[in-house]
XYZ file of C-alpha atoms in Angstrom:
536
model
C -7.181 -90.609 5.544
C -5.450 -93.764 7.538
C -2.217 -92.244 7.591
C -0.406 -91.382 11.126
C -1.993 -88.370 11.683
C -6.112 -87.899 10.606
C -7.127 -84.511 10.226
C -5.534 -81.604 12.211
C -7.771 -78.728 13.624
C -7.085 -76.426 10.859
C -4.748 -73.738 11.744
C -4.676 -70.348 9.623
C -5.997 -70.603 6.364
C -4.123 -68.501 3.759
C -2.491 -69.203 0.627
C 0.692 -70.430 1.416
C 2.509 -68.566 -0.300
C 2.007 -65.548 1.802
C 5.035 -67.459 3.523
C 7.160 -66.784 0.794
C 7.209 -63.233 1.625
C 8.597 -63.450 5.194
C 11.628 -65.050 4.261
C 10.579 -68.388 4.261
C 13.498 -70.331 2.889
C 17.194 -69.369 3.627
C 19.401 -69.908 0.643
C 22.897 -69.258 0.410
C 22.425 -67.673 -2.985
C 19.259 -66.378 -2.009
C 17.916 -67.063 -5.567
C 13.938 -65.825 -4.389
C 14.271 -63.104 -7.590
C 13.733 -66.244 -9.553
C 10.353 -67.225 -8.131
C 7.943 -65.180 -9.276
C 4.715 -65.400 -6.769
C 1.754 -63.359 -5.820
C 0.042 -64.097 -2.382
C -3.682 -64.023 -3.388
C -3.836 -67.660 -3.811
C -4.475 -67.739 -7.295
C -2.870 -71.230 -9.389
C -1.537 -68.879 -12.384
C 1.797 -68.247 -10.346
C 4.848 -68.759 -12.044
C 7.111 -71.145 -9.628
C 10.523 -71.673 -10.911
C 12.509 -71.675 -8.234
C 13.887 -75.677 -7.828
C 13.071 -76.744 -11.568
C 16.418 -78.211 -11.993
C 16.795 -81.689 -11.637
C 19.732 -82.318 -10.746
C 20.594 -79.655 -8.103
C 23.423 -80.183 -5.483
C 22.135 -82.427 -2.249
C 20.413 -80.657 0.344
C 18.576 -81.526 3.042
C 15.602 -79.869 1.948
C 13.861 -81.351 -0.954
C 11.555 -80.294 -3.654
C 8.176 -82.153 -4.211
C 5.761 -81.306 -7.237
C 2.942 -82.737 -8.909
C 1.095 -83.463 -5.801
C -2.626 -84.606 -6.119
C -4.800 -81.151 -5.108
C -6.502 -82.878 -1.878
C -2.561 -84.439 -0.206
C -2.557 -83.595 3.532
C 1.029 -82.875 5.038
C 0.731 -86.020 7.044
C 1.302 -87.713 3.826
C 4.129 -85.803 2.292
C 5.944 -86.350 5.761
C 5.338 -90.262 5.485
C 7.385 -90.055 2.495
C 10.203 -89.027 3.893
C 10.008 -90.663 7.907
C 11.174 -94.013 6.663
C 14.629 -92.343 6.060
C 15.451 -90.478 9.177
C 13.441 -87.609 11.115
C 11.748 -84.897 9.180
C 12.333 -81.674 10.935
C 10.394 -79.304 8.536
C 7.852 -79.244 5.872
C 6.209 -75.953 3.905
C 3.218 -76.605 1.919
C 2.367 -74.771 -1.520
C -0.953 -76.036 -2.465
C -1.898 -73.650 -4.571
C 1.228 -75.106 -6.924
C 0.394 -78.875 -5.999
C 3.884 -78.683 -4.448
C 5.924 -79.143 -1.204
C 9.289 -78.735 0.404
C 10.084 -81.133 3.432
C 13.474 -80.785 5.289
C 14.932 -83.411 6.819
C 17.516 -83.532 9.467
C 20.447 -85.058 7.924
C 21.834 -84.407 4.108
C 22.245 -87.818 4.193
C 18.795 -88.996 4.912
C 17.882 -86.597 1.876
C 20.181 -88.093 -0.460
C 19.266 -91.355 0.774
C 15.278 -90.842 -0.075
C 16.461 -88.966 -3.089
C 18.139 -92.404 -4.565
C 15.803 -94.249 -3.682
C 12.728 -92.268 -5.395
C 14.890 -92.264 -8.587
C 14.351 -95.830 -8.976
C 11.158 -96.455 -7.267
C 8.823 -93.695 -8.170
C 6.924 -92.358 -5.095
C 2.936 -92.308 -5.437
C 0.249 -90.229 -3.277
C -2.913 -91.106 -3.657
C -2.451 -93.158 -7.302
C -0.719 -90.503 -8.646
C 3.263 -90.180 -9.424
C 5.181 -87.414 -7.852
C 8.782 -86.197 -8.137
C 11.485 -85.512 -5.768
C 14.555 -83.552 -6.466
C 17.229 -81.431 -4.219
C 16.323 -77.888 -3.602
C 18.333 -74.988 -4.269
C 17.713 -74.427 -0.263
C 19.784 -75.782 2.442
C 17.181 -75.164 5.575
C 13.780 -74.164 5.539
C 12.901 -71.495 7.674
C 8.941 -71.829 8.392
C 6.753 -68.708 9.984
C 5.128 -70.852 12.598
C 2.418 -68.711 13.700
C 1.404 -69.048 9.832
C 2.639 -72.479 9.349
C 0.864 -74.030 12.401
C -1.119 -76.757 10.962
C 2.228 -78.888 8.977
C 3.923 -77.431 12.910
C 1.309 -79.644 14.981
C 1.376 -82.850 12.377
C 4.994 -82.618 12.437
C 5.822 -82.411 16.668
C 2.461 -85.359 16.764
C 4.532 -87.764 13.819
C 7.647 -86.889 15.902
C 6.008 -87.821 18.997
C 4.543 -91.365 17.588
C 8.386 -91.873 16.235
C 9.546 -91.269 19.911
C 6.766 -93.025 21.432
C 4.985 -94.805 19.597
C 2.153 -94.054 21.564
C -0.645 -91.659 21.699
C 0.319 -88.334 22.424
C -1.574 -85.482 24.074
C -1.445 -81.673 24.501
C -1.228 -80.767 20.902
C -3.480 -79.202 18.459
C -4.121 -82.529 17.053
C -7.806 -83.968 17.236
C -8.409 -86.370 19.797
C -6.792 -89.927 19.388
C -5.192 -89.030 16.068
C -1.632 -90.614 16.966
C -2.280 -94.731 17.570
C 0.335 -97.171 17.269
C -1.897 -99.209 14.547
C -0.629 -96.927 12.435
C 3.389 -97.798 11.770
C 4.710 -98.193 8.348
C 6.129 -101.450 9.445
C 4.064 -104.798 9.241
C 4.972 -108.054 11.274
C 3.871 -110.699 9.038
C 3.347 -114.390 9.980
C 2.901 -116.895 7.479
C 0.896 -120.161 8.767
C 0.758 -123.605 6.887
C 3.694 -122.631 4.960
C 4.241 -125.841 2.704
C 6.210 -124.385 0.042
C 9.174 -121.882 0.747
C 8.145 -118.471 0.970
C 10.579 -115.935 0.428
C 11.725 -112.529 0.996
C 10.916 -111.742 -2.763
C 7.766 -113.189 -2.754
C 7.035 -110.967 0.170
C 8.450 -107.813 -1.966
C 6.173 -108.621 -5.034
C 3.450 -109.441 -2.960
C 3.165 -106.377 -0.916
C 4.894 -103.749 -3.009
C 1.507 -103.789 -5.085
C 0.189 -101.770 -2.123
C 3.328 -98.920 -2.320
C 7.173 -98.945 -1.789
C 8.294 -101.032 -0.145
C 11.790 -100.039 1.791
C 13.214 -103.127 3.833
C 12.650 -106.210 5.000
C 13.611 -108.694 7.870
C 13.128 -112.303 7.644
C 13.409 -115.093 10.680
C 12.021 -117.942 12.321
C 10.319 -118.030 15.940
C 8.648 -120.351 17.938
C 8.977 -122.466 14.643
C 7.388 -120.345 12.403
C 8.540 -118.174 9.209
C 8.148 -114.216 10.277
C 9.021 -111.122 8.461
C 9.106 -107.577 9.246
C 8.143 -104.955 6.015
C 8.374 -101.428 6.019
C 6.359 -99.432 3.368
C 7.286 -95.997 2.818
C 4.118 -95.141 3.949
C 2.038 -95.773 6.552
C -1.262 -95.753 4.566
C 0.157 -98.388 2.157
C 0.385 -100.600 5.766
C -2.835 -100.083 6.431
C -4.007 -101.102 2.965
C -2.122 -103.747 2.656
C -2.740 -105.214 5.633
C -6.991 -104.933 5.235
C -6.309 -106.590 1.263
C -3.908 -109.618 2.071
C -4.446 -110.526 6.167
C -6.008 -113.772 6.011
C -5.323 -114.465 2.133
C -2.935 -117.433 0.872
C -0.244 -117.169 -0.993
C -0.806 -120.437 -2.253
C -4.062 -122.525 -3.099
C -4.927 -123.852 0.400
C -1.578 -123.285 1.930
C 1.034 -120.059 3.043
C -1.339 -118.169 4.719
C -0.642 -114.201 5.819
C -1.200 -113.761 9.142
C -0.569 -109.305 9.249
C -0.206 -107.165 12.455
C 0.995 -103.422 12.948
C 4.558 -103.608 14.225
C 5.662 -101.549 17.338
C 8.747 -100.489 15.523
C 8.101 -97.693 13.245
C 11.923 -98.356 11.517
C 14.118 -101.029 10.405
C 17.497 -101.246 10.897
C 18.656 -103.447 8.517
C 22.586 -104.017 8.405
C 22.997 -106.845 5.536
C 21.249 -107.190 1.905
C 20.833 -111.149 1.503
C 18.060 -113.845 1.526
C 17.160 -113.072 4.927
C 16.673 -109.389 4.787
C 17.009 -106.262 2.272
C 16.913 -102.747 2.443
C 15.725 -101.535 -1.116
C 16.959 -98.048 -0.358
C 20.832 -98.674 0.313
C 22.059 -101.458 -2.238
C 25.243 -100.614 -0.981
C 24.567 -102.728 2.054
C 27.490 -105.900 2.261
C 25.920 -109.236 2.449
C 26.949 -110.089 6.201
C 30.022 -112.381 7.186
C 29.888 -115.235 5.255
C 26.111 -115.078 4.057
C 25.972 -115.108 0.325
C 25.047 -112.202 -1.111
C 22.140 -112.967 -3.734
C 23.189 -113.860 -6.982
C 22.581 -110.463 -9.109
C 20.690 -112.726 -11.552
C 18.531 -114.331 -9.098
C 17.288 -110.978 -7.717
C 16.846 -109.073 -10.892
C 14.794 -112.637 -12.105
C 12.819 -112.357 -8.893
C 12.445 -108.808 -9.135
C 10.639 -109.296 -12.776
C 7.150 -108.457 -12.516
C 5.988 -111.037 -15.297
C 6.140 -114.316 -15.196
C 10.103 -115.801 -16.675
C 8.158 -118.774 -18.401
C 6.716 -116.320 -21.044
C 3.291 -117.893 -19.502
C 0.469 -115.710 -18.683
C -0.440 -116.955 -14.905
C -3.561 -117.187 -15.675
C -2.520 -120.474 -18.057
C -1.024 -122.617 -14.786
C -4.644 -123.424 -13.525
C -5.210 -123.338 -9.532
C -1.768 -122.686 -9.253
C -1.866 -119.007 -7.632
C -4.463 -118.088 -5.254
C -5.420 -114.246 -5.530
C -2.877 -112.997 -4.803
C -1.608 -114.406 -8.244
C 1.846 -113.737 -7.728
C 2.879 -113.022 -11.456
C 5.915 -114.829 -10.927
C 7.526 -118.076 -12.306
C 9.114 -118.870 -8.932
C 5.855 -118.934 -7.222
C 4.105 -120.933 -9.879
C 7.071 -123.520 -9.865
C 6.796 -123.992 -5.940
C 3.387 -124.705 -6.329
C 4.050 -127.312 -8.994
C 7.016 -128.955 -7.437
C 4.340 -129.998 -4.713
C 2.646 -131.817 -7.103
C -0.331 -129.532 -7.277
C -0.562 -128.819 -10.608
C 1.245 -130.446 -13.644
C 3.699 -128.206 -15.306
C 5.782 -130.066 -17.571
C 9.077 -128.782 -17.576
C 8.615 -125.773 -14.928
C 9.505 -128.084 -11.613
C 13.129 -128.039 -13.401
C 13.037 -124.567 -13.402
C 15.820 -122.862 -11.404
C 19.010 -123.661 -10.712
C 19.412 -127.759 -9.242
C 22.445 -127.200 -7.356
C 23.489 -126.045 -3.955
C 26.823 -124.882 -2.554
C 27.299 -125.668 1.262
C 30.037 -124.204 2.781
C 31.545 -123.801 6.256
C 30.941 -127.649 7.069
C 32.616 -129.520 9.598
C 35.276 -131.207 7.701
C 36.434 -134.168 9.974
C 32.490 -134.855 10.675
C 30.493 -134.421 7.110
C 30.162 -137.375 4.935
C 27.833 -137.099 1.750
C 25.315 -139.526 3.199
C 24.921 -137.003 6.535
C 24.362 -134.236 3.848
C 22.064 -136.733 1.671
C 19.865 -137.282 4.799
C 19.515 -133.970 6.242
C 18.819 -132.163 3.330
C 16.743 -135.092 1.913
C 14.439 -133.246 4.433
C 13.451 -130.606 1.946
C 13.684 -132.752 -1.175
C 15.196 -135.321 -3.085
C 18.778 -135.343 -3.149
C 20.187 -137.149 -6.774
C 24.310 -136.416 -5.929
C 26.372 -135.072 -3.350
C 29.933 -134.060 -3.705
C 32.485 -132.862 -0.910
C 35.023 -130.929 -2.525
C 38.393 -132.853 -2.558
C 40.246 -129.602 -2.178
C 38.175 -128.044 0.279
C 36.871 -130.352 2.175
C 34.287 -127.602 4.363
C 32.558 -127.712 0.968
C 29.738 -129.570 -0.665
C 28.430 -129.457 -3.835
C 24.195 -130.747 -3.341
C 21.919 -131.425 -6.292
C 18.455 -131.573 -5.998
C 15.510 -132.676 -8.056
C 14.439 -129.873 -9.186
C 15.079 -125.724 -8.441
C 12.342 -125.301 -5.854
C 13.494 -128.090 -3.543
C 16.930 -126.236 -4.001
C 15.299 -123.073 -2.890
C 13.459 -124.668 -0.249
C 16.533 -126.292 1.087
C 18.537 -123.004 1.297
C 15.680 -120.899 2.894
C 15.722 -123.693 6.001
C 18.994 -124.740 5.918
C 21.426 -121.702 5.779
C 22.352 -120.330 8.652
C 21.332 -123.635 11.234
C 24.419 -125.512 12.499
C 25.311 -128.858 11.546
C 28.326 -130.885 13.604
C 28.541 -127.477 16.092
C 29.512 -125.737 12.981
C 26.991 -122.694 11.398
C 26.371 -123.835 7.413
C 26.428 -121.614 4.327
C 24.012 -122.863 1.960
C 23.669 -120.797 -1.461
C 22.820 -121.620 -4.841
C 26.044 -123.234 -7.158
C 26.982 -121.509 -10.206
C 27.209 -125.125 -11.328
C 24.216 -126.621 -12.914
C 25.130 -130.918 -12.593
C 27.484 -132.424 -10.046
C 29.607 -134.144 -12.376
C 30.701 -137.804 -11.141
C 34.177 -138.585 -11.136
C 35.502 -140.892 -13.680
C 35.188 -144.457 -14.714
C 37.787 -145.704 -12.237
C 38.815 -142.817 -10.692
C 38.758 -143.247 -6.704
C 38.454 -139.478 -5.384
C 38.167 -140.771 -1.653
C 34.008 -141.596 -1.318
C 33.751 -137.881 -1.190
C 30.964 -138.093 -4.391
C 27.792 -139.911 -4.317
C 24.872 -140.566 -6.687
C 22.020 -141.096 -4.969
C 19.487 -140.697 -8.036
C 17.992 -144.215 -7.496
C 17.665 -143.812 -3.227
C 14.476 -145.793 -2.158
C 14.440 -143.176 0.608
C 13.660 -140.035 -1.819
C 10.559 -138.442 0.482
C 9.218 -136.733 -2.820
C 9.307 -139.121 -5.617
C 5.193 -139.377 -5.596
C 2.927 -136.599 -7.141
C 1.121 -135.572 -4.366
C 2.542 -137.554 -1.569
C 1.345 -136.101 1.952
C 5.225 -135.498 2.484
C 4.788 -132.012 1.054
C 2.720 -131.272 3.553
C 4.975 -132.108 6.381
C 7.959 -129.709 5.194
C 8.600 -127.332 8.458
C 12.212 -125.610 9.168
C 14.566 -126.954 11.222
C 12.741 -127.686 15.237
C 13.805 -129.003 18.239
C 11.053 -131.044 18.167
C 11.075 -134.119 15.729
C 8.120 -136.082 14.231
C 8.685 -140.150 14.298
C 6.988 -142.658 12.319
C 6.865 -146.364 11.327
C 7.686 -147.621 15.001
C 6.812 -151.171 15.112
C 4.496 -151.860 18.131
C 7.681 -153.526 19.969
C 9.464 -150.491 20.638
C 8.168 -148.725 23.885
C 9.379 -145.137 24.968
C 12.262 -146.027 26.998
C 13.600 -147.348 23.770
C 13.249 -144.715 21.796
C 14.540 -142.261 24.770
C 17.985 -143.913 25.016
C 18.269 -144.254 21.169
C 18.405 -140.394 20.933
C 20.215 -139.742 23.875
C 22.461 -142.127 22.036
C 23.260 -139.236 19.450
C 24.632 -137.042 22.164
C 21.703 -134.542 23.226
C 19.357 -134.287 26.195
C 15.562 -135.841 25.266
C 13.551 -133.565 26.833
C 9.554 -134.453 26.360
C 8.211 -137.749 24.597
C 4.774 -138.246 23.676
C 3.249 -141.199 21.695
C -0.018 -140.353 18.818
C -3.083 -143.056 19.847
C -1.770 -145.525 17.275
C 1.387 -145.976 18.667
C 2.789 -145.748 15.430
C 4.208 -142.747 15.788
C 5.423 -140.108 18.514
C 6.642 -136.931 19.050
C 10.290 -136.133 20.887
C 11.792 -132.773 22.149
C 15.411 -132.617 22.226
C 17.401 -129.682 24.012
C 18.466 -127.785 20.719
C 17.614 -127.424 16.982
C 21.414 -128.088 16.608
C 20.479 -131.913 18.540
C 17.360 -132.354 16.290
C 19.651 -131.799 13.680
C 21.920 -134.036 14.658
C 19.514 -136.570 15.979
C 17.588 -136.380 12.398
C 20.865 -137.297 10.340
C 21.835 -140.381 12.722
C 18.536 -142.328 12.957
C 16.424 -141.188 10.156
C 15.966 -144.697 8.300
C 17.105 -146.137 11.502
C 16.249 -150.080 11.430
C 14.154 -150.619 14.714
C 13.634 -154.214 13.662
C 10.408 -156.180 12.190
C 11.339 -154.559 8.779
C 10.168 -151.138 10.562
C 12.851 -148.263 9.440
C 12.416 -145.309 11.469
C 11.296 -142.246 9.558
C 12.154 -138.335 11.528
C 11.050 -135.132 10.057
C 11.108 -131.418 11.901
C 7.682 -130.966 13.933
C 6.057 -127.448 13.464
C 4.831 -128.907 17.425
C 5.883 -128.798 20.761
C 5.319 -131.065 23.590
């Protein structure tokens, strides 16, 4: 068993229901007449005591239909991701169990979230209800085996670290084993996101929050299963694998944090078991029809997945969204599916006196190919975006919301509008709407170009090319300087043709990116900047 604990040195064998007879749970209405049990171990027991489903919360709750072979270490698991489990009586002669927790709310918590994700040991569905108990009350001379993998899970909570002086076997605690995975995703061409993540891994168990964010450059999640063994699986089936052919590629640790604290549910992180989480200030919460579409486990183009050739890798994601990413890059040819999804993005929270549609054209030009652009004319911090397709709109959002353009943080989220509608024939609304369908500078417009495989998040570092062999470093120092940030490193590739440059802060790369992308150096040599996944 991988789970927290392995094997404990096995304390008093009995049947466990000998327990029963000292008193072993303290009700308040002391129902015990209505559990009929004999202590010789037998399975032919009659057990009624917490059949009702819908009993009153408790802190101490009812498992049945466990698998015949479950150690306690797993039952506990189910319950740890949800606050500390302070008790746990096991009936194995009835495949059954009653774990305490140390908060009614933690129990009503798991409870909720077991109603709509049903809990699995060992392949096999279990159920969790309320019982009629409010404490357990545990014999521990008789109960010492669930006693010592109880104080050594406490201990690794705690901790984190391996314990010693308890009845458990040598080396049984080690960090490896928290339910929480850090996962790093490497060559990540196409957007990943935090529902890909849930499909992907909840195939290995529940799955019961998740944290998304960028360092050093990189996308990085955090995802807690409700069991530790479902980590460990998970992490021996998909480290290494792509998500995509060739590209997106897991990169899976053990994290040192054995819970989450997640405070907001929105595209950057979830926590499946309280949907009553707010969405953060000013973050969009995600559209209810985006997440239950996500949330679909077959694919929303009525295709099979196995009819979009090389489009999935194995970890076949059965999921249009995935299948669309892939063919937006040009990999394979879906007609019709790189439309999929919604076009059009809301920005909000701009910098009114600074934004013009051609800074919003060329910075998010950066994830795909803007066609139209409209500030609103009645609130101007506002931008309507359209996009070529739905998975450069999704790929814009995932690096764009949240990074700060003109020292002001943006809001990007997807428009309930489906075309940005120009105004009319004659009609001068202030140049704050622009068609750019027919821009020569579209960075996507060829199947295939290598563009798709320069597509990082925002950087400090930016990636320059088409220099003409006139312009020397010293010119290309003061032009960014020029933009108002600090150049900080500058280093030329062998050709001369192009270079890399460091500027202080994403928010200058940023900036840098919108002024002199397209730049005209002279010789007929614009200047084209990207976001490096480098650094100098």
């Amino acid at each position: 068993m991988d789970g927290i604990v392995t094997d404990v040195a096995v304390g008093v064998k009995r049947g466990s229901d000998e327990l029963l007879s000292g008193s072993v749970l303290n009700s308040p209405n002391s129902n015990m007449s209505s559990m009929v049990v004999t202590a010789n171990g037998n399975d032919n027991k009659k057990f009624k005591g917490d059949d009702k489903m819908d009993g009153a919360p408790s802190r101490v709750l009812h498992i049945r239909k466990l698998p015949g072979e479950v150690t306690e270490t797993e039952v506990i698991a189910l319950g740890l991701p949800f606050g500390k489990v302070t008790n746990i009586l096991m009936l194995k002669g009835k495949n059954q169990a009653f774990l305490e927790l140390a908060t009614e709310e933690a129990a009503i918590t798991m409870v909720n979230y077991y109603s709509a994700v049903t809990p699995h040991l060992r392949n096999q569905p279990i159920y969790i209800q309320y019982s009629n108990h409010k404490e357990l009350k545990t014999d521990n001379t008789l109960n010492q085996r669930a006693q010592a993998v109880l104080q050594a899970v406490t201990a690794v909570q705690a901790t984190n670290a391996p314990i010693s002086g308890t009845t458990v076997s040598e080396s049984a605690v080690t960090p490896a084993q928290s339910p929480v995975l850090r996962i790093i995703i490497d060559n990540m061409y196409y957007p990943v996101t935090l529902d890909v993540l849930h499909q992907i891994f909840s195939k290995f168990g529940a799955v019961l929050k998740i944290i998304t964010f960028t360092k050093n450059n990189q996308f990085q999640a955090l995802l807690q299963f409700g069991d530790p063994v479902n980590a460990q699986q998970a992490k021996q089936a998909l480290d290494g694998q792509n998500i995509y052919n060739a590209c997106c590629t897991l990169r899976i640790d053990f994290s040192k944090l054995v819970n989450l604290n997640v405070k907001y549910n929105n595209d950057k992180s979830r926590d499946y078991t309280r949907p009553d989480l707010p969405s953060g200030d000013g973050q969009p919460t995600l559209d209810p029809a985006i997440a239950a579409a996500f949330a679909k486990e077959t694919s929303l183009l009525g295709l099979p997945v196995a009819a979009v050739p090389g489009a999935l890798s194995p970890l076949a994601i059965p999921n249009a969204a995935a299948a669309a990413a892939a063919a937006a890059a040009g990999r394979v040819g879906m007609p019709g599916v790189a439309a999929g999804g919604n076009t059009v993005l809301l920005v909000s929270n701009l910098n009114e006196e600074m934004v013009t549609p051609q800074s919003l054209f060329t910075l998010f030009g950066v994830y795909g190919d803007v066609q139209r652009v409209k500030i609103l004319y009645n609130k101007k911090d506002s931008a309507l975006i359209q996009m070529a397709d739905g998975n450069q709109s999704q790929l814009a959002m995932s690096h764009l919301n949240g990074q700060k353009m003109y020292g002001k943080i943006i809001r990007v989220t997807l428009s309930k509008h489906h075309t940005v509608q120009l105004p009319r024939e004659g009609l001068d609304d202030q140049g704050l709407t622009k068609d750019f369908g027919n821009s020569p500078l579209h960075r996507f417009k060829k199947p295939g170009s290598k563009n798709f495989q320069n597509i990082f998040p925002p950087s400090a570092t930016l990636h320059l090319s088409n220099i003409p062999p006139s312009v020397a470093e010293e010119d290309l120092r003061t032009l960014f300087a020029n933009t108002g940030g600090t150049v900080k490193a500058f280093k030329f590739f062998q050709d001369h043709k192009m270079a890399l440059l460091q500027m202080s802060t994403v928010e200058e790369a940023i900036q840098a990116l919108i002024d002199l992308h397209n730049y005209n150096l002279g010789e007929s040599h614009h200047l084209r900047v990207s976001f490096s996944k480098s650094t100098i």
